[in-house]
XYZ file of C-alpha atoms in Angstrom:
772
model
C 142.382 92.581 65.926
C 141.500 92.415 69.868
C 142.634 89.903 72.739
C 139.869 87.633 72.695
C 139.874 87.771 69.306
C 143.356 86.763 69.208
C 142.920 84.324 71.741
C 140.546 82.845 69.378
C 142.246 82.424 66.324
C 145.318 80.828 67.851
C 143.441 78.011 69.721
C 141.529 77.380 66.451
C 144.554 77.432 64.347
C 146.126 74.802 66.362
C 142.768 72.797 66.900
C 142.647 72.681 62.562
C 146.641 71.477 62.807
C 146.295 68.986 65.529
C 142.601 67.371 63.991
C 144.853 67.016 60.390
C 147.993 65.573 61.727
C 145.699 63.426 63.975
C 143.693 61.742 60.908
C 146.484 58.823 59.849
C 148.596 59.195 63.108
C 149.364 56.715 65.509
C 147.475 55.970 68.511
C 150.249 57.126 70.726
C 151.141 60.446 68.507
C 147.062 61.212 68.639
C 146.967 60.864 72.569
C 149.563 63.583 72.386
C 147.858 65.339 69.976
C 144.396 65.081 72.074
C 146.366 66.418 74.719
C 147.583 69.344 73.202
C 144.340 70.985 71.832
C 142.281 69.782 74.905
C 144.491 72.103 76.970
C 144.784 74.485 74.892
C 140.665 74.968 74.733
C 140.811 74.670 78.015
C 143.290 77.698 78.746
C 141.449 79.641 76.006
C 137.824 79.354 77.847
C 139.330 80.205 81.170
C 141.339 83.305 79.186
C 138.283 84.456 77.232
C 135.707 84.012 80.555
C 138.599 86.211 82.533
C 138.297 88.913 79.500
C 134.565 88.940 79.890
C 134.535 89.109 83.360
C 136.914 92.296 83.306
C 134.760 94.210 80.309
C 131.381 93.087 82.240
C 129.050 95.959 84.126
C 130.266 96.181 87.417
C 126.468 95.530 88.806
C 127.251 91.661 86.988
C 130.017 90.680 87.942
C 129.496 88.752 90.503
C 127.757 86.271 88.086
C 131.168 86.920 85.805
C 132.947 85.905 88.738
C 131.029 82.316 88.825
C 131.689 81.748 85.323
C 135.779 82.580 85.833
C 135.427 79.860 88.931
C 133.829 77.557 86.923
C 135.918 77.951 83.377
C 139.015 78.019 86.277
C 137.630 74.111 87.773
C 137.861 72.409 84.314
C 141.216 74.126 83.246
C 142.287 72.452 86.417
C 140.622 69.434 85.485
C 142.609 69.596 81.940
C 145.813 70.169 83.675
C 145.399 67.389 86.181
C 144.313 65.215 83.562
C 147.737 65.635 81.128
C 149.409 65.203 84.788
C 147.743 61.867 84.998
C 148.714 60.986 81.561
C 152.339 61.709 81.948
C 152.766 59.884 84.906
C 150.146 57.229 83.630
C 147.942 56.802 86.913
C 145.325 54.384 85.607
C 143.415 55.062 89.284
C 139.512 55.941 88.587
C 138.213 58.468 89.924
C 141.477 60.474 89.896
C 141.712 64.242 91.160
C 140.713 65.660 87.415
C 137.572 63.910 88.080
C 136.854 66.297 90.935
C 137.350 69.636 89.123
C 136.215 68.348 85.459
C 132.263 68.268 86.656
C 132.229 71.214 88.853
C 131.994 73.516 85.949
C 127.932 73.209 85.372
C 127.304 73.920 89.072
C 129.192 77.064 88.600
C 127.536 78.187 85.921
C 124.555 77.494 87.048
C 124.796 79.660 89.931
C 125.884 82.410 88.163
C 122.304 81.485 86.084
C 120.537 81.674 89.250
C 122.381 85.108 90.490
C 121.368 86.920 87.564
C 117.857 85.506 87.150
C 117.354 86.639 90.963
C 118.875 90.195 90.100
C 115.757 90.439 87.880
C 112.610 88.441 88.972
C 111.030 88.172 92.587
C 111.948 85.897 95.095
C 109.003 83.623 94.255
C 109.599 83.406 90.522
C 113.131 82.772 91.392
C 112.602 79.746 93.263
C 109.948 78.704 90.967
C 112.226 78.566 87.733
C 114.890 76.799 90.247
C 112.477 74.130 90.807
C 111.954 73.959 86.804
C 115.502 73.700 86.489
C 115.568 70.881 89.063
C 112.826 68.923 87.479
C 114.887 68.731 84.030
C 117.817 67.832 85.493
C 116.563 65.221 87.678
C 114.489 63.592 84.149
C 118.345 64.121 82.806
C 119.493 61.971 86.006
C 117.383 59.277 85.211
C 117.848 59.136 81.595
C 121.630 59.192 82.044
C 121.339 56.390 84.667
C 119.337 54.032 82.484
C 121.911 54.514 80.049
C 124.995 53.326 82.078
C 123.259 51.161 84.707
C 123.229 48.313 82.287
C 126.729 48.347 81.038
C 128.341 48.929 85.113
C 128.381 45.697 86.005
C 131.984 46.295 86.941
C 131.476 49.872 88.163
C 131.315 50.523 91.942
C 129.035 53.477 92.742
C 131.398 56.031 93.415
C 132.703 55.338 89.719
C 128.990 55.490 88.531
C 128.189 58.887 90.927
C 131.594 60.402 88.829
C 130.483 59.368 85.349
C 126.928 60.192 86.262
C 128.257 63.880 87.045
C 130.138 64.864 84.142
C 127.199 65.071 81.734
C 124.794 65.860 83.808
C 126.254 68.776 85.310
C 126.983 70.457 81.279
C 123.271 69.309 80.194
C 121.585 70.960 82.975
C 123.840 74.199 83.097
C 122.720 73.991 78.699
C 119.011 73.709 79.367
C 119.371 75.945 82.550
C 121.364 78.333 80.220
C 118.680 78.377 77.534
C 115.734 78.468 79.634
C 116.993 81.781 81.074
C 116.615 83.664 77.569
C 112.603 84.339 77.365
C 113.052 85.352 81.660
C 115.858 87.942 81.093
C 115.413 88.904 77.575
C 118.628 89.897 76.711
C 119.801 92.467 73.781
C 121.463 89.593 71.946
C 121.022 86.526 72.077
C 124.183 84.508 70.363
C 126.569 84.592 73.243
C 123.420 82.653 75.084
C 123.208 80.335 72.062
C 126.628 80.129 71.754
C 126.995 78.802 75.525
C 124.130 76.821 75.606
C 125.385 74.792 72.648
C 128.915 74.445 73.897
C 127.494 73.311 77.091
C 125.676 70.760 75.462
C 128.064 69.134 73.060
C 130.169 68.756 76.074
C 127.748 66.734 77.831
C 126.946 64.769 74.985
C 130.898 63.544 74.427
C 131.113 63.324 78.345
C 128.024 60.632 77.661
C 129.709 59.208 74.794
C 133.162 59.154 76.384
C 131.826 57.569 79.617
C 129.471 55.073 77.496
C 132.885 53.970 75.789
C 134.587 53.203 78.763
C 131.887 50.778 80.641
C 131.539 48.955 77.380
C 135.278 48.628 76.890
C 135.741 50.550 74.101
C 138.519 52.409 72.662
C 138.209 56.100 73.172
C 139.148 56.959 70.036
C 136.739 58.597 68.130
C 137.581 61.583 66.259
C 134.163 63.887 66.730
C 134.131 62.732 70.545
C 137.857 63.654 70.767
C 137.681 66.967 68.850
C 133.913 67.575 70.212
C 135.370 68.418 73.799
C 137.972 71.387 72.273
C 135.076 72.619 70.075
C 132.709 72.633 72.854
C 135.015 74.352 74.797
C 135.735 77.185 72.145
C 131.905 77.538 72.076
C 131.248 77.833 75.830
C 134.525 80.463 76.407
C 133.036 82.589 73.707
C 129.566 82.217 75.260
C 130.793 83.301 78.671
C 133.194 86.121 77.289
C 129.916 87.942 75.335
C 127.508 86.637 78.314
C 125.800 89.510 79.824
C 122.292 90.394 81.080
C 121.506 93.700 79.011
C 117.681 93.295 79.143
C 116.257 94.513 75.341
C 113.883 97.168 75.210
C 111.371 95.568 72.076
C 107.654 95.308 72.995
C 107.370 92.524 70.457
C 110.663 90.506 71.685
C 109.387 91.325 75.533
C 105.591 89.751 74.447
C 106.969 86.545 72.460
C 109.241 85.967 75.920
C 106.255 86.488 78.118
C 104.575 83.969 75.836
C 107.040 81.395 76.139
C 107.861 81.723 79.751
C 104.518 80.915 80.319
C 105.048 77.629 78.430
C 108.327 76.610 80.718
C 105.961 74.119 83.007
C 104.717 72.570 80.212
C 108.028 72.214 78.481
C 109.418 70.966 81.418
C 106.471 68.393 82.023
C 106.759 67.345 78.609
C 110.512 67.028 78.671
C 110.109 64.707 81.974
C 107.489 62.583 80.600
C 109.401 62.300 77.035
C 112.316 61.389 79.210
C 110.723 58.685 81.554
C 109.492 56.863 78.462
C 113.126 56.908 77.098
C 113.954 55.353 80.356
C 111.173 52.578 80.177
C 112.232 51.702 76.668
C 115.969 51.707 77.324
C 115.703 49.846 80.781
C 115.363 46.523 79.655
C 115.569 43.753 82.623
C 117.805 45.635 85.012
C 117.000 45.354 88.711
C 117.429 49.241 89.614
C 115.436 50.493 86.219
C 112.096 50.569 87.849
C 112.867 51.936 90.956
C 114.883 54.953 89.208
C 112.162 55.299 86.621
C 109.514 55.778 89.804
C 112.064 57.890 91.579
C 112.189 60.119 88.793
C 108.687 60.178 88.450
C 108.359 61.178 92.041
C 110.643 63.578 92.480
C 109.452 65.904 89.514
C 105.841 65.215 91.007
C 107.246 66.156 94.530
C 108.453 69.292 92.572
C 105.876 69.774 90.215
C 103.668 70.839 93.506
C 105.951 72.671 95.049
C 106.609 74.771 92.366
C 103.223 75.447 92.036
C 102.247 76.106 96.033
C 104.970 78.675 95.371
C 102.975 80.172 92.444
C 100.192 79.836 93.913
C 101.327 81.780 97.547
C 103.153 84.436 94.694
C 99.550 84.805 93.195
C 97.961 85.280 96.437
C 100.067 88.063 96.710
C 99.941 89.468 93.906
C 96.156 89.730 94.466
C 96.264 91.139 97.614
C 98.727 93.496 96.298
C 96.345 94.126 93.063
C 93.570 94.569 95.737
C 95.087 97.200 98.035
C 96.298 99.087 94.747
C 92.622 99.349 93.589
C 91.531 100.425 97.172
C 94.693 102.938 97.136
C 93.812 104.204 93.443
C 89.712 104.538 95.095
C 91.190 106.644 97.475
C 93.359 108.657 95.185
C 90.531 109.495 92.946
C 88.535 110.734 95.907
C 91.694 112.989 97.139
C 91.426 113.803 94.004
C 88.159 115.161 94.074
C 87.013 115.797 97.487
C 88.975 117.678 100.002
C 90.798 114.964 102.881
C 89.520 116.822 106.449
C 85.778 118.331 105.519
C 85.090 115.492 102.493
C 84.059 118.521 100.602
C 84.677 118.777 96.965
C 88.029 120.442 96.353
C 89.577 123.076 94.329
C 89.329 121.619 91.073
C 86.091 119.684 91.685
C 84.717 123.355 92.330
C 86.189 124.345 89.216
C 84.779 121.735 86.856
C 81.557 122.259 88.643
C 81.736 126.212 88.501
C 82.386 125.446 84.486
C 79.590 123.190 83.878
C 77.123 125.273 85.793
C 78.580 128.170 83.238
C 77.818 126.540 79.948
C 74.564 125.213 81.369
C 73.365 129.425 82.568
C 74.559 130.179 78.933
C 72.041 127.663 76.940
C 69.640 128.658 79.482
C 70.032 132.756 79.530
C 70.270 131.574 83.445
C 72.645 132.991 86.111
C 75.688 131.433 88.446
C 76.516 133.043 91.612
C 79.766 132.546 92.818
C 80.697 133.184 96.737
C 84.205 132.813 98.119
C 84.178 132.520 101.766
C 87.188 133.231 104.058
C 87.706 132.960 107.683
C 89.263 136.105 109.088
C 92.218 135.468 111.254
C 92.075 131.652 111.148
C 95.999 131.619 111.172
C 95.585 132.655 114.813
C 93.661 129.564 115.916
C 96.621 127.246 114.522
C 99.275 129.480 116.382
C 97.061 130.182 119.909
C 96.053 126.544 120.077
C 97.623 124.027 117.406
C 96.377 122.431 114.100
C 94.463 119.817 115.935
C 92.209 122.425 117.037
C 92.463 124.220 113.877
C 90.583 121.157 111.849
C 88.358 120.883 114.399
C 87.213 124.414 113.782
C 87.378 123.955 110.218
C 85.239 121.031 109.993
C 82.453 122.414 112.566
C 82.371 125.548 109.968
C 81.940 123.213 107.031
C 79.374 121.582 108.840
C 77.513 124.414 109.717
C 77.778 126.439 105.989
C 76.409 122.686 104.597
C 73.588 123.443 106.603
C 72.437 126.385 104.422
C 73.933 125.885 101.135
C 73.041 121.922 100.976
C 69.983 122.864 99.079
C 70.953 126.246 97.560
C 74.144 124.948 95.902
C 77.463 123.259 96.052
C 79.514 123.992 98.698
C 83.591 123.221 98.436
C 86.519 123.744 100.014
C 88.812 125.109 97.800
C 92.109 126.402 100.288
C 92.852 126.005 103.497
C 90.080 128.556 105.181
C 88.631 129.479 102.145
C 85.360 127.851 101.180
C 83.373 128.321 97.897
C 79.873 128.182 97.400
C 78.273 127.698 93.781
C 74.363 128.719 93.483
C 71.949 129.149 90.603
C 69.002 129.572 92.779
C 69.406 133.173 93.470
C 68.213 135.718 90.956
C 68.581 139.070 92.860
C 71.400 140.660 94.951
C 68.999 141.552 97.536
C 68.826 137.125 97.619
C 72.516 137.013 97.404
C 73.069 139.733 100.104
C 70.497 137.894 102.563
C 72.659 134.886 101.900
C 75.948 136.471 102.562
C 74.659 137.651 105.922
C 73.216 134.392 106.717
C 76.587 133.199 105.992
C 78.533 135.612 107.865
C 76.264 135.106 111.172
C 76.538 131.344 111.377
C 80.084 131.772 111.024
C 80.293 134.076 113.693
C 78.323 131.767 116.233
C 81.399 130.230 118.830
C 82.239 127.295 118.576
C 83.436 125.228 121.430
C 86.694 123.025 121.156
C 88.689 121.241 123.668
C 87.186 123.896 126.505
C 88.210 126.465 124.223
C 85.612 129.088 122.824
C 86.344 130.521 119.242
C 84.705 133.141 116.915
C 85.970 134.183 113.877
C 84.356 136.307 111.226
C 83.708 135.502 107.461
C 84.205 137.962 104.941
C 83.127 137.318 101.360
C 83.482 137.843 97.515
C 80.504 137.353 95.556
C 80.998 137.634 91.782
C 78.221 136.832 88.716
C 77.872 134.968 85.483
C 77.075 136.507 83.069
C 77.270 139.899 84.810
C 80.596 140.235 85.856
C 82.453 137.209 84.036
C 82.032 135.507 80.892
C 83.480 131.968 81.773
C 84.377 130.292 84.861
C 87.777 131.932 85.011
C 87.055 135.053 84.584
C 84.116 134.370 87.669
C 86.914 132.520 90.021
C 89.441 135.707 89.461
C 86.780 138.368 90.083
C 85.526 136.817 92.776
C 88.382 136.760 94.576
C 89.072 140.154 93.785
C 85.839 141.011 95.663
C 86.869 138.908 98.529
C 90.362 140.388 98.725
C 88.551 143.704 99.051
C 86.365 142.383 101.511
C 89.081 141.393 103.721
C 90.271 144.842 104.051
C 87.365 146.826 104.481
C 86.724 147.605 107.967
C 83.125 148.128 107.016
C 81.277 145.353 105.242
C 81.900 141.752 105.481
C 80.862 141.116 102.141
C 81.223 142.519 98.834
C 79.816 142.377 94.698
C 82.802 142.602 92.375
C 82.780 145.689 90.621
C 85.277 146.640 87.449
C 86.952 149.512 90.236
C 88.229 146.756 92.471
C 90.221 145.345 89.424
C 91.641 148.552 88.577
C 92.560 148.876 92.093
C 94.074 145.467 92.300
C 96.009 145.975 89.064
C 97.265 149.229 90.582
C 98.269 147.397 93.399
C 100.625 145.367 91.711
C 101.930 147.751 89.233
C 102.841 149.312 92.900
C 104.385 146.034 94.093
C 106.365 145.696 91.010
C 107.881 149.520 91.086
C 108.834 148.985 94.809
C 110.761 145.788 94.352
C 112.479 147.690 90.940
C 112.792 151.168 93.778
C 114.734 149.378 96.031
C 116.936 147.621 93.745
C 117.801 150.358 92.206
C 118.107 152.867 95.296
C 115.123 154.918 94.363
C 114.555 155.849 98.547
C 115.383 158.747 100.553
C 115.514 160.067 104.128
C 113.879 163.667 105.230
C 114.060 164.706 108.864
C 111.268 166.297 110.616
C 112.285 168.185 113.907
C 110.370 167.745 117.409
C 110.531 170.072 120.068
C 110.646 170.851 123.628
C 109.449 173.298 125.680
C 111.910 174.578 128.442
C 111.306 176.401 131.619
C 111.089 179.831 129.699
C 108.627 178.297 127.622
C 111.038 178.210 124.566
C 111.345 175.820 121.843
C 114.531 173.902 121.616
C 115.160 170.744 118.906
C 114.741 167.320 121.102
C 114.563 165.021 118.542
C 114.691 164.470 114.887
C 112.259 161.978 113.048
C 113.077 160.065 110.255
C 110.928 159.846 107.397
C 111.129 157.890 103.963
C 110.532 159.107 100.612
C 110.554 158.174 97.011
C 111.739 159.576 94.065
C 110.497 158.050 91.125
C 112.641 157.810 88.040
C 110.916 160.712 86.434
C 111.795 162.901 89.160
C 108.267 162.795 91.297
C 108.746 162.526 94.978
C 106.085 159.859 96.425
C 104.127 160.248 99.512
C 104.882 157.252 101.849
C 100.902 157.572 102.567
C 100.809 156.278 98.763
C 103.349 153.316 98.819
C 103.984 152.436 102.711
C 100.594 150.475 102.793
C 101.069 148.109 100.103
C 104.834 147.305 101.234
C 103.534 146.433 104.512
C 100.685 144.019 102.821
C 103.140 142.447 100.667
C 105.993 141.850 103.089
C 108.179 144.598 100.888
C 108.522 146.790 104.639
C 110.815 144.391 106.318
C 113.856 145.312 103.308
C 112.783 148.821 103.447
C 112.590 149.524 107.356
C 115.832 147.635 107.446
C 117.589 150.095 104.913
C 115.606 153.227 106.889
C 117.436 151.995 110.702
C 120.413 152.040 108.767
C 120.393 154.852 106.710
C 118.608 157.093 109.820
C 121.832 155.605 111.782
C 124.312 156.392 109.440
C 123.606 159.937 109.018
C 122.462 160.189 112.749
C 126.378 159.456 113.458
C 127.567 161.748 110.582
C 125.187 164.886 112.415
C 126.889 163.374 115.979
C 130.502 163.601 114.269
C 129.477 167.628 112.984
C 128.040 169.004 116.277
C 130.076 167.510 118.789
C 126.518 167.127 121.126
C 124.124 164.044 121.272
C 120.575 164.632 119.190
C 117.925 162.085 119.497
C 116.432 160.223 116.520
C 112.577 158.865 116.572
C 112.287 156.352 113.833
C 108.854 153.860 112.776
C 108.749 150.590 112.870
C 106.002 148.941 111.087
C 103.564 146.232 112.446
C 105.330 143.301 110.559
C 108.851 144.427 111.623
C 107.659 144.511 115.143
C 106.562 141.321 114.583
C 109.716 139.919 113.802
C 111.700 138.441 116.266
C 115.677 139.681 114.964
C 114.418 143.201 115.195
C 116.381 143.654 118.843
C 119.350 141.928 117.315
C 119.492 144.434 114.394
C 119.032 147.456 116.721
C 122.034 146.127 118.446
C 123.845 145.580 115.651
C 123.610 149.022 114.458
C 124.010 150.746 117.840
C 127.196 149.287 117.799
C 128.280 149.476 114.475
C 127.590 153.319 114.380
C 128.681 153.644 118.379
C 125.492 155.239 119.050
C 124.446 155.493 123.089
C 121.140 153.651 123.058
C 119.245 156.547 124.757
C 119.061 158.238 121.657
C 117.255 156.533 119.665
C 113.751 156.383 120.003
C 111.265 153.556 118.075
C 107.608 154.631 117.339
C 105.172 151.564 117.172
C 101.646 151.707 116.539
C 98.482 150.637 118.770
C 97.729 148.179 116.549
C 101.195 146.121 116.415
C 101.409 146.152 119.934
C 98.048 145.220 121.082
C 97.527 142.787 118.129
C 99.660 140.066 119.652
C 99.812 140.904 123.224
C 102.523 138.752 124.586
C 104.534 138.862 121.899
C 104.516 142.250 121.874
C 105.589 142.474 125.424
C 108.718 140.208 125.087
C 109.983 141.841 121.627
C 109.180 145.293 124.044
C 111.159 144.077 126.743
C 113.794 142.920 124.854
C 114.375 146.506 123.308
C 113.637 147.885 126.880
C 116.638 145.881 127.763
C 119.182 147.611 125.248
C 118.292 150.748 126.508
C 116.328 152.312 123.715
C 113.373 154.506 123.842
C 109.865 152.609 122.677
C 106.539 155.341 121.828
C 103.330 154.262 121.146
C 102.247 155.829 118.147
C 98.768 157.187 116.681
C 97.769 156.877 120.522
C 94.286 157.261 120.627
C 92.898 155.680 117.590
C 93.587 152.267 118.448
C 92.100 150.405 121.482
C 94.701 150.663 124.018
C 93.221 151.347 127.205
C 94.616 153.216 131.050
C 95.310 150.153 132.513
C 97.095 148.440 129.406
C 99.570 151.766 129.253
C 100.629 150.830 132.857
C 101.536 147.358 132.218
C 103.658 148.276 129.115
C 107.472 149.133 129.051
C 106.777 152.468 126.947
C 108.079 156.105 127.576
C 106.311 157.915 125.343
C 102.684 158.234 124.056
C 102.377 160.204 120.583
C 98.970 161.737 120.299
C 97.510 161.358 116.494
C 97.270 164.419 114.651
C 93.543 163.585 114.006
C 92.800 165.167 117.333
C 94.522 168.563 116.974
C 92.591 169.251 113.859
C 89.665 171.423 115.558
C 92.274 171.935 118.709
C 91.022 174.819 120.585
C 87.853 175.632 118.661
C 86.356 171.925 119.538
C 86.163 171.914 123.049
C 85.819 167.990 123.035
C 88.678 167.614 121.471
C 90.626 169.845 123.493
C 89.515 168.218 126.690
C 90.700 164.831 125.160
C 94.119 166.114 124.560
C 94.442 167.711 127.291
C 93.080 164.861 129.338
C 95.833 162.323 127.764
C 98.476 164.778 128.669
C 97.383 164.869 132.277
C 97.329 161.218 132.405
C 100.518 160.408 130.931
C 101.746 162.820 133.272
C 100.241 160.654 136.201
C 102.044 157.813 135.025
C 105.109 159.129 134.249
C 105.386 159.068 130.472
C 106.360 161.920 128.204
C 103.971 162.305 125.243
C 104.523 163.905 121.958
C 101.422 165.960 120.264
C 102.038 166.291 116.122
C 100.155 167.589 113.748
C 100.419 171.591 115.259
C 99.771 173.864 112.012
C 98.267 176.886 113.790
C 99.575 179.450 116.377
C 95.987 178.966 118.597
C 97.152 174.919 118.431
C 101.006 175.935 119.430
C 99.506 178.231 122.663
C 97.053 175.692 123.626
C 99.770 173.367 124.233
C 101.686 175.474 126.119
C 99.205 176.227 128.784
C 99.253 172.356 129.229
C 102.728 172.621 129.441
C 103.093 169.750 126.980
C 106.748 167.763 126.919
C 107.281 167.383 123.074
C 105.725 169.252 119.659
C 105.826 168.187 116.132
C 104.273 169.817 113.235
C 104.441 171.831 109.905
C 104.467 175.237 111.508
C 107.429 174.074 113.437
C 108.959 172.438 111.017
C 108.791 170.682 108.120
C 110.224 167.582 107.119
C 114.044 168.523 105.535
C 117.182 167.175 104.416
C 119.872 166.259 106.998
C 121.725 169.182 105.789
C 118.841 171.587 106.729
C 118.605 169.916 110.189
C 122.068 169.913 110.572
C 122.197 174.159 109.939
C 118.961 174.124 112.155
C 121.052 172.742 115.006
C 123.250 175.023 114.454
C 121.235 178.145 115.459
C 120.560 177.209 119.129
C 123.412 174.260 119.783
C 123.197 174.864 123.718
C 119.081 173.837 122.866
C 120.762 169.833 123.217
C 122.633 170.695 126.676
C 119.192 171.733 128.179
C 117.406 169.009 126.829
C 119.542 166.125 128.015
C 119.082 167.730 131.352
C 115.104 167.834 131.535
C 115.327 164.837 130.430
């Protein structure tokens, strides 16, 4: 049996024994028996309150703490009462009369704390005012009951006598009225507490009336009513907790009862006032007490209604704000917040409706996806505000063309969609697409910046290309992706070949990721030769070239997978692996031969844009103890001139490390002699496309000759690749070209074959070092 039950059993047993013994006992013995069970039940009440505090949820311990304080005050009053009886003190009020009435206010404070933890500030105050109305009505009734019999009682004594029942009965009413507000799971402790407080208040009222009537205070039910009330209060305090029920029907009933609380307060107050008038008699203060009670209740009602009115107004304003927000969210869910055009979800719904209508009417639906090429460069260069203003202007222009021809929407950052059912032929759609591209390409002046971008468009048709809206969107995206990669077309119609290419790219992307994990890549090295003073060839550098050996043993050319790796971003881990692997092979090669050898490594555009590239190169140089001058990084023209400021900063960092920089594929990009003069580069690598018809084609021969002579004037070395015939080699010998590379001189080979090749002419490295 748990401790609380043991305490209750002991207290009830002693109470029954005392009651049976006191039936025929003399007055002196009955008084001592009363003090025994009073003190015992007071102690039991305190113990149960303390045990309830210890077992309570930490969140509700502040409430239970006031329960313990109230029970302790009541217990202290009981101890002082026993002391007063033992010492036969006749004074009233005495010390015990200070502590006894404190339990009611302490419990009311606990109830209000629990209430405010669940209700708003305004509703809590409204309830407190209702409780005050009840208390005023109780106070008026008790005063009218006491006043006719209190002729020989001074005001202080009357106040103390009144405080006993008022505090207990008010606490009982508050406890009971809190039930519909806090909706507890278990109401039994609440009902026991309310019943105990009510009984205690009634007993005190009768005790005091007996005292005022100068009657013996030996009523059996009153004396033992105190102890029964103490046990009920203690049991209620032990089990009392704020644990809200989840029963929806129960909540509904509680809400209905809460709405009736003000009415109940008014009815109770009026009934009490009627009793006051009925029992007042000829007492001179009756009229004033009744009038004061009525006025107080009316004031409390007015204040309560004022508080609830403000609360209602606040809730009304909140509901209006909520309605406005819901309308705003509804608009945001349908429209793009920047351009106010339909967003992606709305456009998809419109497309589905258009497809359904076209299916029933044997019509056609065209979906045009419009993307702004290189829009991110505007955000990067001028900021997102300028980018937003640019998008607003572009959307306004597009609406001028499309407002009569279909639905225009913004489906993603810089991507717009147009749904149209008006155009029936490819020619009409081509004309529309050209107009859209033209209007986008016109300059836009924003904050003194003239901005120009191109558009690319993917077009998909229902029912020719798709059978539903989802397929239509997917195919238009596929066509758009091909248009963005195309250098010849700004817009493309969807075709099945595009899907096959996209699927192949996806499969290749998956295979690449697996290959990186399984380490299916390896390096080959192609030698780069230099002509000495006697026109003899010596190995100058070796160029690291990546190869992919698939699980079936097939060697896959870099031409097939490097572009996809660049697009997907996989080129970054691949490029990092190439650098580390090439440095490792070079280190071993140098240790074997004991002489320095140059290494050329291709750097992809995405690698080159990585700000951490110089740091990684420096780390590998230190790790493998390779002199920086032996490393040449080959960077394409497009990577350098696409973002010139950023490229120049990275080039300067690389040059600060001491590595050499080569401009790869020279002649096919947009470089100029003036730009070359400004760049910190060491060599040019003429693209193999210029060597195909050399020396048979005089124009190509003249171009190669001019590049070599110009580079010599600028102090830049030249590497010519793609040498496959003896005639090409002889032609370059006559021009005294710096470095030569091609299948005629040496194909890509393993590092072991490079080692063997170097062993044939070991002195070539010394002569190369001196010439450089």
